[in-house]
Structure formats: C-alpha cells, structure tokens
mmCIF file of C-alpha atoms in Angstrom:
data_model
loop_
_atom_site.group_PDB
_atom_site.id
_atom_site.type_symbol
_atom_site.label_atom_id
_atom_site.label_comp_id
_atom_site.label_asym_id
_atom_site.label_seq_id
_atom_site.Cartn_x
_atom_site.Cartn_y
_atom_site.Cartn_z
ATOM 1 C CA UNK V 1 131.866 -38.850 -10.794
ATOM 2 C CA UNK V 2 131.661 -41.428 -7.806
ATOM 3 C CA UNK V 3 131.324 -39.808 -4.480
ATOM 4 C CA UNK V 4 132.018 -42.105 -0.800
ATOM 5 C CA UNK V 5 129.185 -43.383 0.891
ATOM 6 C CA UNK V 6 129.151 -43.993 4.280
ATOM 7 C CA UNK V 7 126.445 -46.730 5.860
ATOM 8 C CA UNK V 8 123.778 -44.328 5.901
ATOM 9 C CA UNK V 9 123.477 -42.195 3.113
ATOM 10 C CA UNK V 10 122.958 -45.879 0.649
ATOM 11 C CA UNK V 11 119.375 -46.710 0.962
ATOM 12 C CA UNK V 12 118.039 -49.466 1.566
ATOM 13 C CA UNK V 13 115.389 -51.053 -0.474
ATOM 14 C CA UNK V 14 111.779 -51.694 0.779
ATOM 15 C CA UNK V 15 111.731 -55.547 2.428
ATOM 16 C CA UNK V 16 108.511 -57.280 2.063
ATOM 17 C CA UNK V 17 106.780 -59.612 4.510
ATOM 18 C CA UNK V 18 107.601 -62.787 3.179
ATOM 19 C CA UNK V 19 111.675 -61.134 3.203
ATOM 20 C CA UNK V 20 111.566 -59.694 6.530
ATOM 21 C CA UNK V 21 111.113 -63.054 7.893
ATOM 22 C CA UNK V 22 114.324 -64.592 6.227
ATOM 23 C CA UNK V 23 115.950 -61.643 7.733
ATOM 24 C CA UNK V 24 114.720 -62.003 11.288
ATOM 25 C CA UNK V 25 115.730 -66.266 11.309
ATOM 26 C CA UNK V 26 119.070 -64.978 9.540
ATOM 27 C CA UNK V 27 120.085 -62.406 12.079
ATOM 28 C CA UNK V 28 118.900 -65.102 15.069
ATOM 29 C CA UNK V 29 120.592 -67.498 13.684
ATOM 30 C CA UNK V 30 124.008 -66.047 12.932
ATOM 31 C CA UNK V 31 124.195 -64.136 17.130
ATOM 32 C CA UNK V 32 123.151 -67.580 17.948
ATOM 33 C CA UNK V 33 127.098 -68.739 16.166
ATOM 34 C CA UNK V 34 128.882 -66.015 18.140
ATOM 35 C CA UNK V 35 128.470 -68.279 21.780
ATOM 36 C CA UNK V 36 131.750 -70.180 21.827
ATOM 37 C CA UNK V 37 133.341 -66.524 21.371
ATOM 38 C CA UNK V 38 130.788 -64.595 23.860
ATOM 39 C CA UNK V 39 131.529 -67.143 26.873
ATOM 40 C CA UNK V 40 135.427 -67.158 26.279
ATOM 41 C CA UNK V 41 135.990 -63.442 26.185
ATOM 42 C CA UNK V 42 133.297 -63.240 29.495
ATOM 43 C CA UNK V 43 134.640 -66.095 30.829
ATOM 44 C CA UNK V 44 138.477 -64.741 30.346
ATOM 45 C CA UNK V 45 137.178 -61.843 31.575
ATOM 46 C CA UNK V 46 135.789 -62.865 34.951
ATOM 47 C CA UNK V 47 138.199 -64.323 35.721
ATOM 48 C CA UNK V 48 140.817 -62.263 35.070
ATOM 49 C CA UNK V 49 138.868 -59.424 36.737
ATOM 50 C CA UNK V 50 138.816 -62.016 40.050
ATOM 51 C CA UNK V 51 142.530 -62.657 40.041
ATOM 52 C CA UNK V 52 143.426 -58.658 39.609
ATOM 53 C CA UNK V 53 141.299 -57.987 42.346
ATOM 54 C CA UNK V 54 141.772 -60.846 44.941
ATOM 55 C CA UNK V 55 143.235 -59.115 48.386
ATOM 56 C CA UNK V 56 141.337 -55.853 47.636
ATOM 57 C CA UNK V 57 137.810 -57.363 47.630
ATOM 58 C CA UNK V 58 136.373 -59.916 49.536
ATOM 59 C CA UNK V 59 137.028 -63.222 48.411
ATOM 60 C CA UNK V 60 133.335 -63.878 49.280
ATOM 61 C CA UNK V 61 132.183 -61.622 46.430
ATOM 62 C CA UNK V 62 134.629 -61.621 43.945
ATOM 63 C CA UNK V 63 133.880 -66.212 44.204
ATOM 64 C CA UNK V 64 130.117 -65.463 44.492
ATOM 65 C CA UNK V 65 129.666 -63.535 41.354
ATOM 66 C CA UNK V 66 132.090 -65.390 39.075
ATOM 67 C CA UNK V 67 129.767 -68.513 40.435
ATOM 68 C CA UNK V 68 126.932 -66.584 38.425
ATOM 69 C CA UNK V 69 129.042 -65.088 35.615
ATOM 70 C CA UNK V 70 130.431 -69.095 35.052
ATOM 71 C CA UNK V 71 126.638 -70.836 35.672
ATOM 72 C CA UNK V 72 124.812 -67.959 33.924
ATOM 73 C CA UNK V 73 127.417 -68.102 30.237
ATOM 74 C CA UNK V 74 127.451 -72.014 30.275
ATOM 75 C CA UNK V 75 123.934 -72.759 30.124
ATOM 76 C CA UNK V 76 124.328 -69.432 27.034
ATOM 77 C CA UNK V 77 126.780 -71.002 25.475
ATOM 78 C CA UNK V 78 124.844 -75.054 25.718
ATOM 79 C CA UNK V 79 121.216 -72.367 24.726
ATOM 80 C CA UNK V 80 123.455 -71.295 21.222
ATOM 81 C CA UNK V 81 124.826 -74.948 20.761
ATOM 82 C CA UNK V 82 120.414 -75.564 20.790
ATOM 83 C CA UNK V 83 118.981 -72.730 18.937
ATOM 84 C CA UNK V 84 121.568 -74.086 16.287
ATOM 85 C CA UNK V 85 120.242 -76.873 15.273
ATOM 86 C CA UNK V 86 116.386 -76.400 15.426
ATOM 87 C CA UNK V 87 114.840 -74.415 11.923
ATOM 88 C CA UNK V 88 113.478 -70.703 12.274
ATOM 89 C CA UNK V 89 110.209 -69.844 11.293
ATOM 90 C CA UNK V 90 108.562 -66.928 12.181
ATOM 91 C CA UNK V 91 107.120 -66.930 15.063
ATOM 92 C CA UNK V 92 110.753 -69.249 16.788
ATOM 93 C CA UNK V 93 113.210 -65.901 15.435
ATOM 94 C CA UNK V 94 110.905 -63.716 17.673
ATOM 95 C CA UNK V 95 111.241 -66.006 20.883
ATOM 96 C CA UNK V 96 114.807 -66.847 20.192
ATOM 97 C CA UNK V 97 115.015 -62.323 19.627
ATOM 98 C CA UNK V 98 113.438 -62.205 22.937
ATOM 99 C CA UNK V 99 115.579 -64.679 24.658
ATOM 100 C CA UNK V 100 119.099 -63.084 23.213
ATOM 101 C CA UNK V 101 117.807 -59.631 24.344
ATOM 102 C CA UNK V 102 117.369 -60.746 27.833
ATOM 103 C CA UNK V 103 119.930 -62.875 28.151
ATOM 104 C CA UNK V 104 122.461 -59.290 26.930
ATOM 105 C CA UNK V 105 120.645 -57.596 29.789
ATOM 106 C CA UNK V 106 121.396 -60.171 32.044
ATOM 107 C CA UNK V 107 125.179 -60.198 31.763
ATOM 108 C CA UNK V 108 124.754 -56.674 31.418
ATOM 109 C CA UNK V 109 123.104 -56.505 34.546
ATOM 110 C CA UNK V 110 125.995 -58.818 36.483
ATOM 111 C CA UNK V 111 129.171 -56.840 34.548
ATOM 112 C CA UNK V 112 128.017 -53.694 36.234
ATOM 113 C CA UNK V 113 126.881 -55.186 39.481
ATOM 114 C CA UNK V 114 130.733 -55.665 39.617
ATOM 115 C CA UNK V 115 131.938 -51.770 38.665
ATOM 116 C CA UNK V 116 130.197 -50.900 41.374
ATOM 117 C CA UNK V 117 130.844 -53.445 43.779
ATOM 118 C CA UNK V 118 134.648 -54.182 43.200
ATOM 119 C CA UNK V 119 135.470 -50.608 41.963
ATOM 120 C CA UNK V 120 138.223 -49.761 44.641
ATOM 121 C CA UNK V 121 139.788 -46.598 45.163
ATOM 122 C CA UNK V 122 142.585 -46.677 47.436
ATOM 123 C CA UNK V 123 145.144 -47.916 45.811
ATOM 124 C CA UNK V 124 144.047 -46.197 42.472
ATOM 125 C CA UNK V 125 145.602 -49.167 41.161
ATOM 126 C CA UNK V 126 142.950 -51.424 42.142
ATOM 127 C CA UNK V 127 139.847 -48.797 40.977
ATOM 128 C CA UNK V 128 142.061 -48.575 37.149
ATOM 129 C CA UNK V 129 142.205 -52.237 36.450
ATOM 130 C CA UNK V 130 138.297 -53.009 37.127
ATOM 131 C CA UNK V 131 137.683 -49.404 34.787
ATOM 132 C CA UNK V 132 140.043 -51.786 32.004
ATOM 133 C CA UNK V 133 137.990 -54.881 31.935
ATOM 134 C CA UNK V 134 135.142 -53.667 31.518
ATOM 135 C CA UNK V 135 136.360 -50.580 29.576
ATOM 136 C CA UNK V 136 137.684 -53.802 27.183
ATOM 137 C CA UNK V 137 134.634 -55.663 28.352
ATOM 138 C CA UNK V 138 133.008 -52.504 26.072
ATOM 139 C CA UNK V 139 134.580 -52.691 22.953
ATOM 140 C CA UNK V 140 135.333 -56.737 22.896
ATOM 141 C CA UNK V 141 131.082 -56.965 22.836
ATOM 142 C CA UNK V 142 131.868 -54.443 20.231
ATOM 143 C CA UNK V 143 131.930 -57.800 17.257
ATOM 144 C CA UNK V 144 129.259 -59.832 18.217
ATOM 145 C CA UNK V 145 126.594 -57.085 19.671
ATOM 146 C CA UNK V 146 126.067 -55.320 16.774
ATOM 147 C CA UNK V 147 124.199 -57.765 14.890
ATOM 148 C CA UNK V 148 120.431 -57.161 17.334
ATOM 149 C CA UNK V 149 120.072 -54.446 16.797
ATOM 150 C CA UNK V 150 118.821 -53.191 20.136
ATOM 151 C CA UNK V 151 121.467 -55.168 21.653
ATOM 152 C CA UNK V 152 124.449 -53.004 21.994
ATOM 153 C CA UNK V 153 123.189 -50.318 23.367
ATOM 154 C CA UNK V 154 120.889 -52.017 26.273
ATOM 155 C CA UNK V 155 124.711 -54.257 27.033
ATOM 156 C CA UNK V 156 126.751 -50.354 26.971
ATOM 157 C CA UNK V 157 124.355 -48.853 29.475
ATOM 158 C CA UNK V 158 124.247 -51.231 31.796
ATOM 159 C CA UNK V 159 127.774 -51.599 31.864
ATOM 160 C CA UNK V 160 128.396 -47.515 31.671
ATOM 161 C CA UNK V 161 125.964 -46.435 34.017
ATOM 162 C CA UNK V 162 127.378 -48.345 37.192
ATOM 163 C CA UNK V 163 130.879 -47.147 36.272
ATOM 164 C CA UNK V 164 130.726 -44.353 35.731
ATOM 165 C CA UNK V 165 129.306 -43.814 38.996
ATOM 166 C CA UNK V 166 131.057 -44.978 40.186
ATOM 167 C CA UNK V 167 133.972 -42.725 39.380
ATOM 168 C CA UNK V 168 132.115 -39.317 39.473
ATOM 169 C CA UNK V 169 131.635 -40.498 43.172
ATOM 170 C CA UNK V 170 134.665 -41.146 44.521
ATOM 171 C CA UNK V 171 135.479 -37.978 43.437
ATOM 172 C CA UNK V 172 139.322 -36.164 42.276
ATOM 173 C CA UNK V 173 140.246 -35.028 39.246
ATOM 174 C CA UNK V 174 141.420 -37.267 37.945
ATOM 175 C CA UNK V 175 138.360 -39.683 38.342
ATOM 176 C CA UNK V 176 135.825 -37.734 36.926
ATOM 177 C CA UNK V 177 137.587 -36.936 34.285
ATOM 178 C CA UNK V 178 137.540 -40.249 33.262
ATOM 179 C CA UNK V 179 133.397 -40.784 35.123
ATOM 180 C CA UNK V 180 133.274 -37.799 32.282
ATOM 181 C CA UNK V 181 135.331 -39.215 29.529
ATOM 182 C CA UNK V 182 133.668 -42.615 29.892
ATOM 183 C CA UNK V 183 129.958 -42.121 28.860
ATOM 184 C CA UNK V 184 131.313 -40.379 25.492
ATOM 185 C CA UNK V 185 134.035 -43.518 24.922
ATOM 186 C CA UNK V 186 130.896 -45.452 25.042
ATOM 187 C CA UNK V 187 128.809 -43.386 22.877
ATOM 188 C CA UNK V 188 131.384 -43.124 19.361
ATOM 189 C CA UNK V 189 131.107 -47.572 20.167
ATOM 190 C CA UNK V 190 127.924 -47.257 19.969
ATOM 191 C CA UNK V 191 128.546 -45.863 16.626
ATOM 192 C CA UNK V 192 130.516 -48.053 15.551
ATOM 193 C CA UNK V 193 128.299 -50.615 16.392
ATOM 194 C CA UNK V 194 124.490 -48.643 14.706
ATOM 195 C CA UNK V 195 127.328 -48.519 10.581
ATOM 196 C CA UNK V 196 127.614 -52.328 11.508
ATOM 197 C CA UNK V 197 124.562 -53.318 11.960
ATOM 198 C CA UNK V 198 123.813 -51.507 8.743
ATOM 199 C CA UNK V 199 125.669 -52.611 6.816
ATOM 200 C CA UNK V 200 125.464 -56.371 7.564
ATOM 201 C CA UNK V 201 121.901 -56.016 7.377
ATOM 202 C CA UNK V 202 122.214 -54.599 3.462
ATOM 203 C CA UNK V 203 124.605 -57.640 3.241
ATOM 204 C CA UNK V 204 122.281 -59.294 3.929
ATOM 205 C CA UNK V 205 118.383 -58.510 2.707
ATOM 206 C CA UNK V 206 120.589 -58.681 -0.913
ATOM 207 C CA UNK V 207 121.997 -62.055 -0.159
ATOM 208 C CA UNK V 208 118.930 -63.090 0.861
ATOM 209 C CA UNK V 209 116.692 -61.244 -1.770
ATOM 210 C CA UNK V 210 119.686 -63.252 -4.795
ATOM 211 C CA UNK V 211 119.137 -66.638 -3.030
ATOM 212 C CA UNK V 212 115.155 -66.002 -2.997
ATOM 213 C CA UNK V 213 115.018 -65.208 -6.911
ATOM 214 C CA UNK V 214 117.196 -68.126 -7.888
ATOM 215 C CA UNK V 215 114.971 -69.768 -6.260
ATOM 216 C CA UNK V 216 111.945 -68.783 -7.683
ATOM 217 C CA UNK V 217 113.809 -68.972 -11.482
ATOM 218 C CA UNK V 218 114.350 -72.733 -10.816
ATOM 219 C CA UNK V 219 110.816 -72.989 -10.235
ATOM 220 C CA UNK V 220 109.203 -71.795 -12.307
ATOM 221 C CA UNK V 221 111.042 -72.608 -14.749
ATOM 222 C CA UNK V 222 110.414 -76.875 -14.078
ATOM 223 C CA UNK V 223 107.209 -75.954 -13.911
ATOM 224 C CA UNK V 224 107.192 -74.848 -17.190
ATOM 225 C CA UNK V 225 109.103 -77.746 -18.298
ATOM 226 C CA UNK V 226 106.326 -79.965 -16.881
ATOM 227 C CA UNK V 227 103.839 -77.944 -18.433
ATOM 228 C CA UNK V 228 105.422 -78.473 -21.546
ATOM 229 C CA UNK V 229 106.394 -81.718 -21.780
ATOM 230 C CA UNK V 230 102.198 -82.375 -20.632
ATOM 231 C CA UNK V 231 101.409 -81.040 -23.837
ATOM 232 C CA UNK V 232 103.838 -81.856 -25.805
ATOM 233 C CA UNK V 233 102.298 -84.980 -27.544
ATOM 234 C CA UNK V 234 106.008 -85.815 -29.317
ATOM 235 C CA UNK V 235 109.147 -86.390 -26.890
ATOM 236 C CA UNK V 236 111.666 -83.445 -26.329
ATOM 237 C CA UNK V 237 115.276 -83.684 -26.638
ATOM 238 C CA UNK V 238 116.886 -80.664 -25.447
ATOM 239 C CA UNK V 239 121.372 -81.217 -26.624
ATOM 240 C CA UNK V 240 123.662 -78.899 -25.632
ATOM 241 C CA UNK V 241 126.111 -77.002 -28.489
ATOM 242 C CA UNK V 242 128.336 -80.528 -29.362
ATOM 243 C CA UNK V 243 124.688 -82.460 -29.355
ATOM 244 C CA UNK V 244 124.952 -84.439 -27.278
ATOM 245 C CA UNK V 245 121.837 -84.505 -24.497
ATOM 246 C CA UNK V 246 121.863 -82.938 -21.592
#
C-alpha cells in the first residue's frame, strides 16, 4: 500500500558528469526564460512604491532609486534575451549562472535599500505600505527564483534583514511584532522555494535522462544498420505488416 511522501522523502537518482552539464544548462535556460516576468514584477512594484511614497520621502531619493531600478532591470532583461540566443556548454552555463546570482544580489540590495531608506514610521500607514510592497515582492519572487538553488535565500536575506531591522528599530508593539514575523514569513517561503527546486530538479533529471537514452538508442540503431549494410552482400529490404517497403 503506497504512502504519501513529500519531496524531501523522494530519493534523487545519481547524476553522472554529462547529465549534470545538461541539467545545469537547462536550469540556466529556465531562469533566463522568466526575464520578462521578472522585469514586469520589479518595475511594477517599483512604480507603485514610488507613487505611494511621493510626498512622504524626498522626491530626489525616490527618483534616484527608481532610475537605478529601471536601468538595472532593463539591462537584466536584454541580457537574458542574449543568453537564450546562444548555445550553452558547461563553461558558459556556469558563467551565466554566476551572473544570474550576482543580478539577484543586486536586486536584493536595491529592494533592501528601499526598506531602509523609505520606511517612514509616522504616519504608520506609510511604513506599513513599504512593508507590504517588500513582502509582496518577496512572495512573488518565489515563482522565478526557485529554479536556482541559492537565488531565493540570497534575495530574501538582502530584503528581509533591512526591513526587519527598521521595524524593530522603530519600536512599539506593532512594529516589534511585525519585525519578528518578517523573518519567520520569509523562512516559510524559503522552505516552499526549496521544495519547488527539488521537484524541478527531479523533473528535469528524468526528462533529460529519457531524452538522452532515446538519442543513444537511435544512434545505436543507426550504427547497427550501417554495420549490417556493410557486411551483407545482398540487398536488405524492410517491410511492414502489409508487405509494403518501409
């Protein structure tokens, strides 16, 4: 009788060196395919944050931060399009994977800076607005950062730490409670992210292994056919069940 198991209970088959290269390249393609979604999410949230804090935070700070966000996310989007247009070997896959992690770190720093610079405790509604936007961007990022093992925890630490620090720094019962809840909430999201990564890893491994086995069988069949054609003096004709030549 079968029992329900979660992702952490399912054994992952061993991965040989060739399969690991193919798996790494496919992971890189997947994370860069989400470039438009990442661009749209970050730009939309940035505009909402700036609009909501206009008149509360100095406009020069808001405009400067927004300009950096727009330039950074536009550059990241077009860079992703370039990556998707080139073939990826092991060396290139590792390189673009590191570039992706660096871009995640920069994004986390920019959002973390917003948490620290734009949080205004008085009136409280503005501080809660900033906390809401940052929590929303952290939640939305689970969808695309979970395809890289280290991306989501890197992003979450850089966003959650300044936000939690600002809440605790302001003091008060509500701010203290929220400051304590923010790390807990993002820790729960990290657990979800790790499960998504594990399921993706197993799915891609199975798919790539099946494709590789099919290609190996095809090549083996072709080699066998050529060998038979070379050693057989007579012509060989293959017929189907109706007696027609294949």
